[in-house]
Amino acid sequence: LATGPRQDNGIFYEIRSYDIKPAKMKEFLELANKHFHLRTAHSELVGFWYTDLGALNKVFHIWKYDNFAHRTAVRHALAGDKDWQEKFISVVLPMMEKQHNEVAYLVPWCQLGKPPKEGGVYEWVTFQMKPGGPALWGEAFRAAINAHINTGYTRLIGVFHTEYGLLNRVHVLWWNESPDHRAAGRHSAHEDARVVAAVRNSVRFLESQQNVLLIPMQCSPLK
């Protein structure tokens, strides 16, 4: 749910993040790039990134599922996949300090996008909204997102609203050419009266927000 009813189909996205032991981060990334084709043989990977700013030694990946029965079947198949378990899972589990997942839906007014080219960076922005749901804050939030899109400096990839995990939470995934291009674009946007007005209207419903800069992995479909 976001600015209205949930999208008609049952498709949802599982957002997984792992905190990796600092001494093992390089090895984890190498193993993931080498063996992740074993995992993507079972279900669709949207993207896989590691953090560069805002958090350290952390990876994010997003999975697309048709419905909850689909996810259950995939998890069952993975548990029985000997190659996946022996070549990757058993090796990397000792490298992890923490695992976290959420289930989210794309908001009804957003389709999953793609960057105009490879080689940029991604920004993952998390908004903790006040309780009350999209009936309270949905239109104002959408207007703030669209105001940033209309400035042209950044590309929207997706807007997700949580169904499992911390609720009243919205994640927005942006693509930028570079961290400096993003910084210049945001500086300009904050001088745009339309952006300022839309953001002021939206922050009335905001409790907190956080962001991280993400670098796509070699094995990531979104690069």
PDB file of C-alpha atoms in Angstrom:
ATOM      1  CA  LEU A   1       0.000   0.000   0.000  1.00  0.00           C
ATOM      2  CA  ALA A   2       1.286   3.448  -0.780  1.00  0.00           C
ATOM      3  CA  THR A   3      -0.935   6.116  -2.288  1.00  0.00           C
ATOM      4  CA  GLY A   4      -3.944   3.930  -2.789  1.00  0.00           C
ATOM      5  CA  PRO A   5      -4.757   0.246  -3.115  1.00  0.00           C
ATOM      6  CA  ARG A   6      -1.954  -2.250  -3.508  1.00  0.00           C
ATOM      7  CA  GLN A   7      -1.007  -3.184  -7.055  1.00  0.00           C
ATOM      8  CA  ASP A   8      -3.463  -5.725  -8.419  1.00  0.00           C
ATOM      9  CA  ASN A   9      -1.081  -8.636  -8.845  1.00  0.00           C
ATOM     10  CA  GLY A  10       0.526 -10.542  -5.993  1.00  0.00           C
ATOM     11  CA  ILE A  11       4.077  -9.548  -6.904  1.00  0.00           C
ATOM     12  CA  PHE A  12       6.214  -8.459  -3.971  1.00  0.00           C
ATOM     13  CA  TYR A  13       9.866  -7.763  -3.294  1.00  0.00           C
ATOM     14  CA  GLU A  14      12.049  -9.189  -0.566  1.00  0.00           C
ATOM     15  CA  ILE A  15      14.717  -6.738   0.547  1.00  0.00           C
ATOM     16  CA  ARG A  16      17.633  -8.483   2.221  1.00  0.00           C
ATOM     17  CA  SER A  17      20.630  -6.868   3.913  1.00  0.00           C
ATOM     18  CA  TYR A  18      23.646  -8.569   5.451  1.00  0.00           C
ATOM     19  CA  ASP A  19      26.249  -7.044   7.745  1.00  0.00           C
ATOM     20  CA  ILE A  20      29.599  -8.593   6.858  1.00  0.00           C
ATOM     21  CA  LYS A  21      32.615  -8.872   9.142  1.00  0.00           C
ATOM     22  CA  PRO A  22      35.030  -6.110   8.029  1.00  0.00           C
ATOM     23  CA  ALA A  23      37.942  -8.504   7.568  1.00  0.00           C
ATOM     24  CA  LYS A  24      35.791 -10.726   5.342  1.00  0.00           C
ATOM     25  CA  MET A  25      34.092  -8.134   3.131  1.00  0.00           C
ATOM     26  CA  LYS A  26      36.445  -8.458   0.150  1.00  0.00           C
ATOM     27  CA  GLU A  27      36.222 -12.251   0.212  1.00  0.00           C
ATOM     28  CA  PHE A  28      32.425 -12.164   0.496  1.00  0.00           C
ATOM     29  CA  LEU A  29      32.096  -9.914  -2.563  1.00  0.00           C
ATOM     30  CA  GLU A  30      34.398 -12.162  -4.587  1.00  0.00           C
ATOM     31  CA  LEU A  31      32.428 -15.279  -3.646  1.00  0.00           C
ATOM     32  CA  ALA A  32      29.106 -13.615  -4.438  1.00  0.00           C
ATOM     33  CA  ASN A  33      30.242 -12.519  -7.884  1.00  0.00           C
ATOM     34  CA  LYS A  34      31.587 -16.012  -8.567  1.00  0.00           C
ATOM     35  CA  HIS A  35      28.688 -18.125  -7.328  1.00  0.00           C
ATOM     36  CA  PHE A  36      25.527 -16.015  -7.347  1.00  0.00           C
ATOM     37  CA  HIS A  37      24.401 -17.511 -10.652  1.00  0.00           C
ATOM     38  CA  LEU A  38      23.531 -20.581  -8.569  1.00  0.00           C
ATOM     39  CA  ARG A  39      21.041 -18.485  -6.610  1.00  0.00           C
ATOM     40  CA  THR A  40      19.561 -16.580  -9.550  1.00  0.00           C
ATOM     41  CA  ALA A  41      18.787 -19.888 -11.252  1.00  0.00           C
ATOM     42  CA  HIS A  42      15.919 -20.179  -8.751  1.00  0.00           C
ATOM     43  CA  SER A  43      14.303 -16.717  -8.812  1.00  0.00           C
ATOM     44  CA  GLU A  44      14.676 -13.213 -10.191  1.00  0.00           C
ATOM     45  CA  LEU A  45      17.274 -10.899  -8.682  1.00  0.00           C
ATOM     46  CA  VAL A  46      16.463  -7.205  -9.123  1.00  0.00           C
ATOM     47  CA  GLY A  47      19.770  -5.872  -7.850  1.00  0.00           C
ATOM     48  CA  PHE A  48      22.732  -6.562  -5.576  1.00  0.00           C
ATOM     49  CA  TRP A  49      24.852  -3.776  -4.086  1.00  0.00           C
ATOM     50  CA  TYR A  50      27.393  -3.041  -1.386  1.00  0.00           C
ATOM     51  CA  THR A  51      27.344   0.110   0.703  1.00  0.00           C
ATOM     52  CA  ASP A  52      29.869   2.894   0.249  1.00  0.00           C
ATOM     53  CA  LEU A  53      28.477   5.839   2.240  1.00  0.00           C
ATOM     54  CA  GLY A  54      25.958   5.855   5.081  1.00  0.00           C
ATOM     55  CA  ALA A  55      26.881   2.328   6.175  1.00  0.00           C
ATOM     56  CA  LEU A  56      29.954   0.128   5.885  1.00  0.00           C
ATOM     57  CA  ASN A  57      30.531  -3.588   5.269  1.00  0.00           C
ATOM     58  CA  LYS A  58      26.924  -4.167   4.286  1.00  0.00           C
ATOM     59  CA  VAL A  59      25.267  -5.659   1.210  1.00  0.00           C
ATOM     60  CA  PHE A  60      21.722  -5.164  -0.114  1.00  0.00           C
ATOM     61  CA  HIS A  61      19.840  -7.373  -2.529  1.00  0.00           C
ATOM     62  CA  ILE A  62      16.257  -7.277  -3.789  1.00  0.00           C
ATOM     63  CA  TRP A  63      14.309 -10.311  -4.996  1.00  0.00           C
ATOM     64  CA  LYS A  64      11.080 -10.392  -6.985  1.00  0.00           C
ATOM     65  CA  TYR A  65       8.403 -13.014  -6.261  1.00  0.00           C
ATOM     66  CA  ASP A  66       5.044 -13.679  -7.898  1.00  0.00           C
ATOM     67  CA  ASN A  67       3.408 -14.378  -4.522  1.00  0.00           C
ATOM     68  CA  PHE A  68       4.214 -15.909  -1.138  1.00  0.00           C
ATOM     69  CA  ALA A  69       3.743 -19.481  -2.391  1.00  0.00           C
ATOM     70  CA  HIS A  70       6.384 -18.763  -5.030  1.00  0.00           C
ATOM     71  CA  ARG A  71       8.852 -17.610  -2.388  1.00  0.00           C
ATOM     72  CA  THR A  72       8.160 -20.677  -0.233  1.00  0.00           C
ATOM     73  CA  ALA A  73       8.825 -22.979  -3.189  1.00  0.00           C
ATOM     74  CA  VAL A  74      12.066 -21.146  -4.017  1.00  0.00           C
ATOM     75  CA  ARG A  75      13.324 -21.295  -0.429  1.00  0.00           C
ATOM     76  CA  HIS A  76      12.546 -25.026  -0.322  1.00  0.00           C
ATOM     77  CA  ALA A  77      14.432 -25.603  -3.574  1.00  0.00           C
ATOM     78  CA  LEU A  78      17.428 -23.600  -2.325  1.00  0.00           C
ATOM     79  CA  ALA A  79      17.626 -25.683   0.828  1.00  0.00           C
ATOM     80  CA  GLY A  80      18.017 -28.754  -1.372  1.00  0.00           C
ATOM     81  CA  ASP A  81      20.464 -27.221  -3.855  1.00  0.00           C
ATOM     82  CA  LYS A  82      23.748 -28.899  -2.957  1.00  0.00           C
ATOM     83  CA  ASP A  83      25.933 -26.619  -5.089  1.00  0.00           C
ATOM     84  CA  TRP A  84      24.416 -23.469  -3.608  1.00  0.00           C
ATOM     85  CA  GLN A  85      24.647 -24.718  -0.048  1.00  0.00           C
ATOM     86  CA  GLU A  86      28.213 -26.052  -0.288  1.00  0.00           C
ATOM     87  CA  LYS A  87      29.863 -23.499  -2.579  1.00  0.00           C
ATOM     88  CA  PHE A  88      28.291 -20.360  -1.149  1.00  0.00           C
ATOM     89  CA  ILE A  89      26.045 -20.593   1.920  1.00  0.00           C
ATOM     90  CA  SER A  90      28.260 -22.777   4.098  1.00  0.00           C
ATOM     91  CA  VAL A  91      31.280 -20.625   3.200  1.00  0.00           C
ATOM     92  CA  VAL A  92      29.768 -17.165   3.719  1.00  0.00           C
ATOM     93  CA  LEU A  93      27.592 -17.737   6.790  1.00  0.00           C
ATOM     94  CA  PRO A  94      30.604 -17.448   9.142  1.00  0.00           C
ATOM     95  CA  MET A  95      31.452 -14.136   7.434  1.00  0.00           C
ATOM     96  CA  MET A  96      28.106 -12.568   8.377  1.00  0.00           C
ATOM     97  CA  GLU A  97      27.399 -10.663  11.567  1.00  0.00           C
ATOM     98  CA  LYS A  98      23.700 -10.063  10.957  1.00  0.00           C
ATOM     99  CA  GLN A  99      20.946 -10.725   8.426  1.00  0.00           C
ATOM    100  CA  HIS A 100      17.769  -8.718   7.944  1.00  0.00           C
ATOM    101  CA  ASN A 101      14.854  -8.913   5.545  1.00  0.00           C
ATOM    102  CA  GLU A 102      11.670  -7.042   4.729  1.00  0.00           C
ATOM    103  CA  VAL A 103       8.812  -7.653   2.331  1.00  0.00           C
ATOM    104  CA  ALA A 104       7.586  -4.675   0.340  1.00  0.00           C
ATOM    105  CA  TYR A 105       5.293  -3.858  -2.555  1.00  0.00           C
ATOM    106  CA  LEU A 106       5.959  -1.367  -5.298  1.00  0.00           C
ATOM    107  CA  VAL A 107       3.603   1.565  -4.839  1.00  0.00           C
ATOM    108  CA  PRO A 108       0.747   1.546  -7.385  1.00  0.00           C
ATOM    109  CA  TRP A 109       1.987   4.627  -9.239  1.00  0.00           C
ATOM    110  CA  CYS A 110       5.521   3.314  -9.755  1.00  0.00           C
ATOM    111  CA  GLN A 111       6.912   0.760 -12.179  1.00  0.00           C
ATOM    112  CA  LEU A 112      10.358  -0.693 -11.571  1.00  0.00           C
ATOM    113  CA  GLY A 113      12.771   1.375 -13.638  1.00  0.00           C
ATOM    114  CA  LYS A 114      16.223   0.935 -15.117  1.00  0.00           C
ATOM    115  CA  PRO A 115      19.167   3.333 -15.291  1.00  0.00           C
ATOM    116  CA  PRO A 116      19.897   5.037 -18.635  1.00  0.00           C
ATOM    117  CA  LYS A 117      23.359   3.475 -18.670  1.00  0.00           C
ATOM    118  CA  GLU A 118      25.680   1.322 -16.596  1.00  0.00           C
ATOM    119  CA  GLY A 119      28.360   2.698 -14.327  1.00  0.00           C
ATOM    120  CA  GLY A 120      26.503   5.001 -11.973  1.00  0.00           C
ATOM    121  CA  VAL A 121      25.718   4.777  -8.281  1.00  0.00           C
ATOM    122  CA  TYR A 122      22.488   4.100  -6.420  1.00  0.00           C
ATOM    123  CA  GLU A 123      20.947   5.828  -3.431  1.00  0.00           C
ATOM    124  CA  TRP A 124      18.652   3.894  -1.082  1.00  0.00           C
ATOM    125  CA  VAL A 125      16.547   6.299   0.962  1.00  0.00           C
ATOM    126  CA  THR A 126      14.349   5.033   3.791  1.00  0.00           C
ATOM    127  CA  PHE A 127      11.482   7.156   5.093  1.00  0.00           C
ATOM    128  CA  GLN A 128       9.780   6.286   8.367  1.00  0.00           C
ATOM    129  CA  MET A 129       6.313   7.783   8.051  1.00  0.00           C
ATOM    130  CA  LYS A 130       3.822   8.615  10.775  1.00  0.00           C
ATOM    131  CA  PRO A 131       1.173   5.939  11.412  1.00  0.00           C
ATOM    132  CA  GLY A 132      -1.968   6.415   9.384  1.00  0.00           C
ATOM    133  CA  GLY A 133      -0.875   4.938   6.122  1.00  0.00           C
ATOM    134  CA  PRO A 134      -1.163   6.241   2.584  1.00  0.00           C
ATOM    135  CA  ALA A 135      -4.582   7.736   3.224  1.00  0.00           C
ATOM    136  CA  LEU A 136      -2.735  10.227   5.430  1.00  0.00           C
ATOM    137  CA  TRP A 137       0.545  10.874   3.623  1.00  0.00           C
ATOM    138  CA  GLY A 138       0.407   9.178   0.222  1.00  0.00           C
ATOM    139  CA  GLU A 139      -0.359  12.085  -2.093  1.00  0.00           C
ATOM    140  CA  ALA A 140       2.081  14.446  -0.386  1.00  0.00           C
ATOM    141  CA  PHE A 141       4.846  11.843  -0.585  1.00  0.00           C
ATOM    142  CA  ARG A 142       4.195  11.187  -4.256  1.00  0.00           C
ATOM    143  CA  ALA A 143       4.318  14.914  -4.998  1.00  0.00           C
ATOM    144  CA  ALA A 144       7.701  15.229  -3.271  1.00  0.00           C
ATOM    145  CA  ILE A 145       9.108  12.315  -5.279  1.00  0.00           C
ATOM    146  CA  ASN A 146       7.786  13.737  -8.544  1.00  0.00           C
ATOM    147  CA  ALA A 147       9.231  17.161  -7.750  1.00  0.00           C
ATOM    148  CA  HIS A 148      12.701  15.620  -7.532  1.00  0.00           C
ATOM    149  CA  ILE A 149      12.157  13.585 -10.713  1.00  0.00           C
ATOM    150  CA  ASN A 150      11.130  16.713 -12.604  1.00  0.00           C
ATOM    151  CA  THR A 151      14.444  18.420 -11.863  1.00  0.00           C
ATOM    152  CA  GLY A 152      16.095  15.839 -14.123  1.00  0.00           C
ATOM    153  CA  TYR A 153      19.270  15.250 -12.125  1.00  0.00           C
ATOM    154  CA  THR A 154      18.341  11.784 -10.870  1.00  0.00           C
ATOM    155  CA  ARG A 155      16.526   8.681 -12.135  1.00  0.00           C
ATOM    156  CA  LEU A 156      13.855   6.931 -10.063  1.00  0.00           C
ATOM    157  CA  ILE A 157      14.223   3.148 -10.010  1.00  0.00           C
ATOM    158  CA  GLY A 158      11.522   2.155  -7.513  1.00  0.00           C
ATOM    159  CA  VAL A 159       9.364   3.139  -4.544  1.00  0.00           C
ATOM    160  CA  PHE A 160       8.572   0.344  -2.080  1.00  0.00           C
ATOM    161  CA  HIS A 161       6.186   0.238   0.884  1.00  0.00           C
ATOM    162  CA  THR A 162       6.733  -2.352   3.612  1.00  0.00           C
ATOM    163  CA  GLU A 163       4.360  -5.209   4.332  1.00  0.00           C
ATOM    164  CA  TYR A 164       6.604  -7.181   6.719  1.00  0.00           C
ATOM    165  CA  GLY A 165       9.297  -5.655   8.888  1.00  0.00           C
ATOM    166  CA  LEU A 166       9.115  -2.154  10.305  1.00  0.00           C
ATOM    167  CA  LEU A 167       5.781  -0.804   9.056  1.00  0.00           C
ATOM    168  CA  ASN A 168       4.893   2.685   7.794  1.00  0.00           C
ATOM    169  CA  ARG A 169       8.217   2.590   6.016  1.00  0.00           C
ATOM    170  CA  VAL A 170       8.913   3.611   2.431  1.00  0.00           C
ATOM    171  CA  HIS A 171      12.120   2.859   0.531  1.00  0.00           C
ATOM    172  CA  VAL A 172      13.066   4.862  -2.549  1.00  0.00           C
ATOM    173  CA  LEU A 173      15.804   3.681  -4.909  1.00  0.00           C
ATOM    174  CA  TRP A 174      17.458   6.332  -7.082  1.00  0.00           C
ATOM    175  CA  TRP A 175      20.192   6.149  -9.729  1.00  0.00           C
ATOM    176  CA  ASN A 176      22.760   8.901 -10.245  1.00  0.00           C
ATOM    177  CA  GLU A 177      25.691   9.267 -12.618  1.00  0.00           C
ATOM    178  CA  SER A 178      28.092   9.824  -9.721  1.00  0.00           C
ATOM    179  CA  PRO A 179      28.112  11.030  -6.101  1.00  0.00           C
ATOM    180  CA  ASP A 180      29.235  14.470  -7.283  1.00  0.00           C
ATOM    181  CA  HIS A 181      26.496  14.649  -9.908  1.00  0.00           C
ATOM    182  CA  ARG A 182      23.973  13.790  -7.206  1.00  0.00           C
ATOM    183  CA  ALA A 183      25.381  16.434  -4.846  1.00  0.00           C
ATOM    184  CA  ALA A 184      25.209  19.148  -7.501  1.00  0.00           C
ATOM    185  CA  GLY A 185      21.692  18.100  -8.490  1.00  0.00           C
ATOM    186  CA  ARG A 186      20.410  18.150  -4.931  1.00  0.00           C
ATOM    187  CA  HIS A 187      21.975  21.561  -4.316  1.00  0.00           C
ATOM    188  CA  SER A 188      20.158  22.915  -7.352  1.00  0.00           C
ATOM    189  CA  ALA A 189      16.894  21.147  -6.426  1.00  0.00           C
ATOM    190  CA  HIS A 190      16.876  22.702  -2.978  1.00  0.00           C
ATOM    191  CA  GLU A 191      16.784  26.116  -4.641  1.00  0.00           C
ATOM    192  CA  ASP A 192      13.757  25.118  -6.749  1.00  0.00           C
ATOM    193  CA  ALA A 193      10.579  26.561  -5.219  1.00  0.00           C
ATOM    194  CA  ARG A 194       8.477  23.630  -6.477  1.00  0.00           C
ATOM    195  CA  VAL A 195      10.742  21.097  -4.766  1.00  0.00           C
ATOM    196  CA  VAL A 196      10.864  23.116  -1.550  1.00  0.00           C
ATOM    197  CA  ALA A 197       7.067  23.406  -1.419  1.00  0.00           C
ATOM    198  CA  ALA A 198       6.490  19.704  -2.114  1.00  0.00           C
ATOM    199  CA  VAL A 199       9.058  18.584   0.452  1.00  0.00           C
ATOM    200  CA  ARG A 200       7.683  20.918   3.123  1.00  0.00           C
ATOM    201  CA  ASN A 201       4.231  19.461   2.595  1.00  0.00           C
ATOM    202  CA  SER A 202       5.523  15.891   2.787  1.00  0.00           C
ATOM    203  CA  VAL A 203       7.766  16.209   5.853  1.00  0.00           C
ATOM    204  CA  ARG A 204       4.708  16.897   8.003  1.00  0.00           C
ATOM    205  CA  PHE A 205       4.146  13.140   7.899  1.00  0.00           C
ATOM    206  CA  LEU A 206       7.783  12.118   8.316  1.00  0.00           C
ATOM    207  CA  GLU A 207       9.310  10.730  11.516  1.00  0.00           C
ATOM    208  CA  SER A 208      12.836  10.012  10.273  1.00  0.00           C
ATOM    209  CA  GLN A 209      14.831   9.241   7.170  1.00  0.00           C
ATOM    210  CA  GLN A 210      18.128   7.598   6.346  1.00  0.00           C
ATOM    211  CA  ASN A 211      20.109   6.936   3.200  1.00  0.00           C
ATOM    212  CA  VAL A 212      23.022   4.900   1.908  1.00  0.00           C
ATOM    213  CA  LEU A 213      25.056   5.139  -1.275  1.00  0.00           C
ATOM    214  CA  LEU A 214      25.183   1.781  -3.043  1.00  0.00           C
ATOM    215  CA  ILE A 215      27.683   0.391  -5.551  1.00  0.00           C
ATOM    216  CA  PRO A 216      26.308  -2.348  -7.845  1.00  0.00           C
ATOM    217  CA  MET A 217      27.986  -5.745  -7.808  1.00  0.00           C
ATOM    218  CA  GLN A 218      29.215  -7.430 -10.984  1.00  0.00           C
ATOM    219  CA  CYS A 219      26.421  -9.992 -10.586  1.00  0.00           C
ATOM    220  CA  SER A 220      23.715  -7.321 -10.208  1.00  0.00           C
ATOM    221  CA  PRO A 221      21.142  -6.952 -13.015  1.00  0.00           C
ATOM    222  CA  LEU A 222      20.867  -3.269 -12.075  1.00  0.00           C
ATOM    223  CA  LYS A 223      24.324  -1.807 -12.707  1.00  0.00           C
TER     224      LYS A 223
END
